PDB file of C-alpha atoms in Angstrom:
ATOM      1  CA  UNK A   1     -14.162   7.732 -52.944  1.00 56.00           C
ATOM      2  CA  UNK A   2     -13.936  10.999 -51.025  1.00 59.00           C
ATOM      3  CA  UNK A   3     -10.516   9.846 -49.643  1.00 65.00           C
ATOM      4  CA  UNK A   4      -9.165   9.804 -53.151  1.00 69.00           C
ATOM      5  CA  UNK A   5      -9.952  13.459 -53.595  1.00 66.00           C
ATOM      6  CA  UNK A   6      -7.490  14.481 -50.819  1.00 71.00           C
ATOM      7  CA  UNK A   7      -4.594  12.297 -52.076  1.00 77.00           C
ATOM      8  CA  UNK A   8      -5.488  12.445 -55.781  1.00 71.00           C
ATOM      9  CA  UNK A   9      -2.608  14.525 -57.175  1.00 80.00           C
ATOM     10  CA  UNK A  10      -0.077  12.266 -55.392  1.00 86.00           C
ATOM     11  CA  UNK A  11      -1.593   8.845 -56.269  1.00 90.00           C
ATOM     12  CA  UNK A  12       0.342   7.007 -58.954  1.00 94.00           C
ATOM     13  CA  UNK A  13      -1.240   3.487 -58.886  1.00 96.00           C
ATOM     14  CA  UNK A  14      -4.674   2.428 -57.774  1.00 95.00           C
ATOM     15  CA  UNK A  15      -5.522  -1.236 -57.427  1.00 97.00           C
ATOM     16  CA  UNK A  16      -9.157  -2.114 -56.895  1.00 97.00           C
ATOM     17  CA  UNK A  17      -9.249  -5.604 -58.321  1.00 97.00           C
ATOM     18  CA  UNK A  18     -11.838  -8.124 -57.117  1.00 97.00           C
ATOM     19  CA  UNK A  19     -13.866  -5.639 -55.116  1.00 96.00           C
ATOM     20  CA  UNK A  20     -17.401  -6.310 -56.372  1.00 96.00           C
ATOM     21  CA  UNK A  21     -17.554  -2.920 -58.110  1.00 96.00           C
ATOM     22  CA  UNK A  22     -20.466  -2.556 -60.507  1.00 94.00           C
ATOM     23  CA  UNK A  23     -21.880   0.407 -62.533  1.00 92.00           C
ATOM     24  CA  UNK A  24     -22.768   2.577 -59.550  1.00 93.00           C
ATOM     25  CA  UNK A  25     -19.425   2.064 -57.872  1.00 94.00           C
ATOM     26  CA  UNK A  26     -17.582   2.638 -61.097  1.00 96.00           C
ATOM     27  CA  UNK A  27     -19.409   5.914 -61.607  1.00 93.00           C
ATOM     28  CA  UNK A  28     -18.536   7.050 -58.106  1.00 92.00           C
ATOM     29  CA  UNK A  29     -14.971   6.064 -58.637  1.00 93.00           C
ATOM     30  CA  UNK A  30     -14.755   8.045 -61.861  1.00 93.00           C
ATOM     31  CA  UNK A  31     -16.070  11.138 -60.036  1.00 90.00           C
ATOM     32  CA  UNK A  32     -13.368  10.749 -57.379  1.00 88.00           C
ATOM     33  CA  UNK A  33     -10.621  10.107 -60.003  1.00 91.00           C
ATOM     34  CA  UNK A  34     -11.070  13.579 -61.426  1.00 88.00           C
ATOM     35  CA  UNK A  35      -8.552  14.894 -58.877  1.00 85.00           C
ATOM     36  CA  UNK A  36      -6.073  12.001 -59.493  1.00 88.00           C
ATOM     37  CA  UNK A  37      -3.951  13.850 -62.066  1.00 86.00           C
ATOM     38  CA  UNK A  38      -0.878  11.830 -61.233  1.00 90.00           C
ATOM     39  CA  UNK A  39      -2.571   8.461 -61.661  1.00 93.00           C
ATOM     40  CA  UNK A  40      -0.732   6.294 -64.244  1.00 96.00           C
ATOM     41  CA  UNK A  41      -2.007   2.768 -63.409  1.00 97.00           C
ATOM     42  CA  UNK A  42      -5.591   1.694 -62.697  1.00 97.00           C
ATOM     43  CA  UNK A  43      -6.274  -1.977 -61.887  1.00 98.00           C
ATOM     44  CA  UNK A  44     -10.010  -2.817 -61.930  1.00 98.00           C
ATOM     45  CA  UNK A  45      -9.780  -6.477 -62.867  1.00 98.00           C
ATOM     46  CA  UNK A  46     -12.263  -9.075 -61.578  1.00 97.00           C
ATOM     47  CA  UNK A  47     -15.130  -6.661 -61.012  1.00 97.00           C
ATOM     48  CA  UNK A  48     -18.481  -6.988 -62.699  1.00 96.00           C
ATOM     49  CA  UNK A  49     -18.970  -4.391 -65.414  1.00 96.00           C
ATOM     50  CA  UNK A  50     -21.537  -6.456 -67.386  1.00 94.00           C
ATOM     51  CA  UNK A  51     -24.123  -3.700 -66.784  1.00 92.00           C
ATOM     52  CA  UNK A  52     -21.703  -0.848 -66.585  1.00 89.00           C
ATOM     53  CA  UNK A  53     -21.793   0.744 -70.017  1.00 92.00           C
ATOM     54  CA  UNK A  54     -22.656   4.104 -68.367  1.00 93.00           C
ATOM     55  CA  UNK A  55     -19.817   3.825 -65.878  1.00 94.00           C
ATOM     56  CA  UNK A  56     -17.323   2.758 -68.631  1.00 96.00           C
ATOM     57  CA  UNK A  57     -18.540   5.705 -70.693  1.00 94.00           C
ATOM     58  CA  UNK A  58     -17.755   8.017 -67.742  1.00 94.00           C
ATOM     59  CA  UNK A  59     -14.340   6.454 -67.478  1.00 95.00           C
ATOM     60  CA  UNK A  60     -13.801   6.992 -71.227  1.00 95.00           C
ATOM     61  CA  UNK A  61     -14.838  10.640 -70.839  1.00 93.00           C
ATOM     62  CA  UNK A  62     -12.468  11.108 -67.905  1.00 92.00           C
ATOM     63  CA  UNK A  63      -9.568   9.625 -69.922  1.00 92.00           C
ATOM     64  CA  UNK A  64     -10.150  12.219 -72.675  1.00 90.00           C
ATOM     65  CA  UNK A  65      -9.520  15.128 -70.341  1.00 83.00           C
ATOM     66  CA  UNK A  66      -6.047  16.626 -70.881  1.00 67.00           C
ATOM     67  CA  UNK A  67      -5.024  16.591 -67.232  1.00 75.00           C
ATOM     68  CA  UNK A  68      -5.470  12.809 -66.888  1.00 83.00           C
ATOM     69  CA  UNK A  69      -2.308  10.840 -67.565  1.00 87.00           C
ATOM     70  CA  UNK A  70      -3.393   7.191 -67.170  1.00 93.00           C
ATOM     71  CA  UNK A  71      -1.004   4.940 -68.962  1.00 96.00           C
ATOM     72  CA  UNK A  72      -2.007   1.445 -67.874  1.00 98.00           C
ATOM     73  CA  UNK A  73      -5.668   0.317 -67.616  1.00 98.00           C
ATOM     74  CA  UNK A  74      -6.367  -3.220 -66.387  1.00 98.00           C
ATOM     75  CA  UNK A  75      -9.972  -4.371 -67.042  1.00 98.00           C
ATOM     76  CA  UNK A  76      -9.311  -8.101 -67.214  1.00 97.00           C
ATOM     77  CA  UNK A  77     -12.147 -10.437 -66.200  1.00 97.00           C
ATOM     78  CA  UNK A  78     -14.641  -7.627 -65.762  1.00 97.00           C
ATOM     79  CA  UNK A  79     -17.411  -9.287 -67.835  1.00 96.00           C
ATOM     80  CA  UNK A  80     -17.427  -6.270 -70.233  1.00 96.00           C
ATOM     81  CA  UNK A  81     -19.818  -6.732 -73.098  1.00 95.00           C
ATOM     82  CA  UNK A  82     -20.031  -5.113 -76.547  1.00 95.00           C
ATOM     83  CA  UNK A  83     -21.838  -2.030 -75.271  1.00 95.00           C
ATOM     84  CA  UNK A  84     -19.332  -1.577 -72.488  1.00 96.00           C
ATOM     85  CA  UNK A  85     -16.448  -1.810 -74.956  1.00 96.00           C
ATOM     86  CA  UNK A  86     -18.228   0.674 -77.262  1.00 95.00           C
ATOM     87  CA  UNK A  87     -18.538   3.128 -74.352  1.00 96.00           C
ATOM     88  CA  UNK A  88     -14.930   2.722 -73.332  1.00 96.00           C
ATOM     89  CA  UNK A  89     -12.999   2.351 -76.569  1.00 94.00           C
ATOM     90  CA  UNK A  90     -12.338   5.826 -77.766  1.00 88.00           C
ATOM     91  CA  UNK A  91     -11.129   7.364 -74.453  1.00 92.00           C
ATOM     92  CA  UNK A  92      -9.086   4.351 -73.459  1.00 95.00           C
ATOM     93  CA  UNK A  93      -7.406   3.814 -76.803  1.00 95.00           C
ATOM     94  CA  UNK A  94      -6.613   7.459 -77.426  1.00 93.00           C
ATOM     95  CA  UNK A  95      -5.143   8.059 -74.015  1.00 93.00           C
ATOM     96  CA  UNK A  96      -3.720   4.872 -72.513  1.00 96.00           C
ATOM     97  CA  UNK A  97      -0.540   3.073 -73.585  1.00 97.00           C
ATOM     98  CA  UNK A  98      -1.439  -0.341 -72.233  1.00 98.00           C
ATOM     99  CA  UNK A  99      -4.944  -1.869 -72.012  1.00 98.00           C
ATOM    100  CA  UNK A 100      -5.683  -5.303 -70.572  1.00 98.00           C
ATOM    101  CA  UNK A 101      -9.092  -6.676 -71.547  1.00 97.00           C
ATOM    102  CA  UNK A 102      -8.548 -10.438 -71.256  1.00 94.00           C
ATOM    103  CA  UNK A 103     -10.726 -12.634 -70.856  1.00 93.00           C
ATOM    104  CA  UNK A 104     -13.884 -10.607 -71.232  1.00 94.00           C
ATOM    105  CA  UNK A 105     -15.729 -13.431 -72.958  1.00 92.00           C
ATOM    106  CA  UNK A 106     -18.930 -11.450 -73.589  1.00 93.00           C
ATOM    107  CA  UNK A 107     -17.178  -9.282 -76.233  1.00 95.00           C
ATOM    108  CA  UNK A 108     -18.077 -10.374 -79.694  1.00 93.00           C
ATOM    109  CA  UNK A 109     -16.949  -9.250 -83.170  1.00 94.00           C
ATOM    110  CA  UNK A 110     -19.448  -6.344 -82.767  1.00 95.00           C
ATOM    111  CA  UNK A 111     -17.583  -5.040 -79.711  1.00 94.00           C
ATOM    112  CA  UNK A 112     -14.275  -5.642 -81.401  1.00 95.00           C
ATOM    113  CA  UNK A 113     -15.454  -3.451 -84.363  1.00 95.00           C
ATOM    114  CA  UNK A 114     -15.703  -0.495 -81.974  1.00 95.00           C
ATOM    115  CA  UNK A 115     -12.268  -1.215 -80.581  1.00 96.00           C
ATOM    116  CA  UNK A 116     -10.927  -1.705 -84.159  1.00 95.00           C
ATOM    117  CA  UNK A 117     -12.135   1.716 -85.387  1.00 94.00           C
ATOM    118  CA  UNK A 118     -10.477   3.310 -82.375  1.00 94.00           C
ATOM    119  CA  UNK A 119      -7.107   1.662 -82.885  1.00 95.00           C
ATOM    120  CA  UNK A 120      -7.231   2.649 -86.531  1.00 93.00           C
ATOM    121  CA  UNK A 121      -7.467   6.318 -85.634  1.00 91.00           C
ATOM    122  CA  UNK A 122      -4.396   8.609 -85.872  1.00 91.00           C
ATOM    123  CA  UNK A 123      -4.879   9.595 -82.243  1.00 92.00           C
ATOM    124  CA  UNK A 124      -4.456   5.993 -80.952  1.00 95.00           C
ATOM    125  CA  UNK A 125      -1.745   5.831 -78.174  1.00 95.00           C
ATOM    126  CA  UNK A 126      -2.046   2.117 -77.235  1.00 96.00           C
ATOM    127  CA  UNK A 127       1.163   0.221 -77.715  1.00 97.00           C
ATOM    128  CA  UNK A 128       0.178  -2.947 -75.769  1.00 98.00           C
ATOM    129  CA  UNK A 129      -3.226  -4.549 -76.008  1.00 97.00           C
ATOM    130  CA  UNK A 130      -4.177  -7.789 -74.224  1.00 97.00           C
ATOM    131  CA  UNK A 131      -7.187  -9.645 -75.638  1.00 96.00           C
ATOM    132  CA  UNK A 132      -6.325 -13.294 -75.023  1.00 93.00           C
ATOM    133  CA  UNK A 133      -8.893 -15.660 -73.700  1.00 88.00           C
ATOM    134  CA  UNK A 134     -11.757 -14.221 -75.734  1.00 88.00           C
ATOM    135  CA  UNK A 135     -13.669 -16.206 -78.259  1.00 83.00           C
ATOM    136  CA  UNK A 136     -12.679 -13.852 -81.110  1.00 89.00           C
ATOM    137  CA  UNK A 137     -13.296 -16.229 -84.012  1.00 91.00           C
ATOM    138  CA  UNK A 138     -12.898 -15.422 -87.696  1.00 95.00           C
ATOM    139  CA  UNK A 139     -15.257 -12.452 -87.702  1.00 95.00           C
ATOM    140  CA  UNK A 140     -13.476 -10.881 -84.772  1.00 94.00           C
ATOM    141  CA  UNK A 141     -10.046 -11.418 -86.417  1.00 95.00           C
ATOM    142  CA  UNK A 142     -11.316  -9.823 -89.561  1.00 96.00           C
ATOM    143  CA  UNK A 143     -12.467  -6.622 -87.737  1.00 95.00           C
ATOM    144  CA  UNK A 144      -9.296  -6.497 -85.640  1.00 94.00           C
ATOM    145  CA  UNK A 145      -7.218  -6.836 -88.810  1.00 94.00           C
ATOM    146  CA  UNK A 146      -9.058  -3.821 -90.288  1.00 94.00           C
ATOM    147  CA  UNK A 147      -8.068  -1.798 -87.203  1.00 92.00           C
ATOM    148  CA  UNK A 148      -4.460  -2.755 -87.548  1.00 93.00           C
ATOM    149  CA  UNK A 149      -4.215  -1.313 -91.074  1.00 93.00           C
ATOM    150  CA  UNK A 150      -2.426   1.989 -90.720  1.00 83.00           C
ATOM    151  CA  UNK A 151      -2.054   1.745 -86.914  1.00 93.00           C
ATOM    152  CA  UNK A 152       1.199   3.496 -85.917  1.00 92.00           C
ATOM    153  CA  UNK A 153       1.312   2.849 -82.134  1.00 96.00           C
ATOM    154  CA  UNK A 154       0.558  -0.829 -81.400  1.00 96.00           C
ATOM    155  CA  UNK A 155       3.745  -2.908 -80.830  1.00 96.00           C
ATOM    156  CA  UNK A 156       2.235  -5.827 -78.808  1.00 97.00           C
ATOM    157  CA  UNK A 157      -1.117  -7.463 -79.436  1.00 96.00           C
ATOM    158  CA  UNK A 158      -1.791 -10.508 -77.307  1.00 96.00           C
ATOM    159  CA  UNK A 159      -4.536 -12.826 -78.573  1.00 93.00           C
TER     160      UNK A 159
END
């Protein structure tokens, strides 16, 4: 993580997929990413964030800082659960253009309700949202539908 601090302003894409990163590693990574003002793409797929609500909350807080310009966030197959999605939603949805969350199968309609309220907000910037491979069901579709009402940014929703 300390190596990121020295190249931070010049780093455009960071791929850390399938690296056994958990909550502690994610929190350390978020600390190091504070200097990565040029970072536009972050790939964290295939890590285990099932117990990483705190780390995902830190990532959300980082995304809400004005100097962070992350456009693409890939969190596919990270075992994110409802609490993790709750911690992540506002920062990610209001600051990223593309978010990849498939197939985080532990997310239920409860987690989708947090995401839904974030995509309903006027500050939502997401234009591409990947949610395929989840067991969304009728309840999940209903809460997602509520979030789509009035959404001005989303142009691709993949279920």
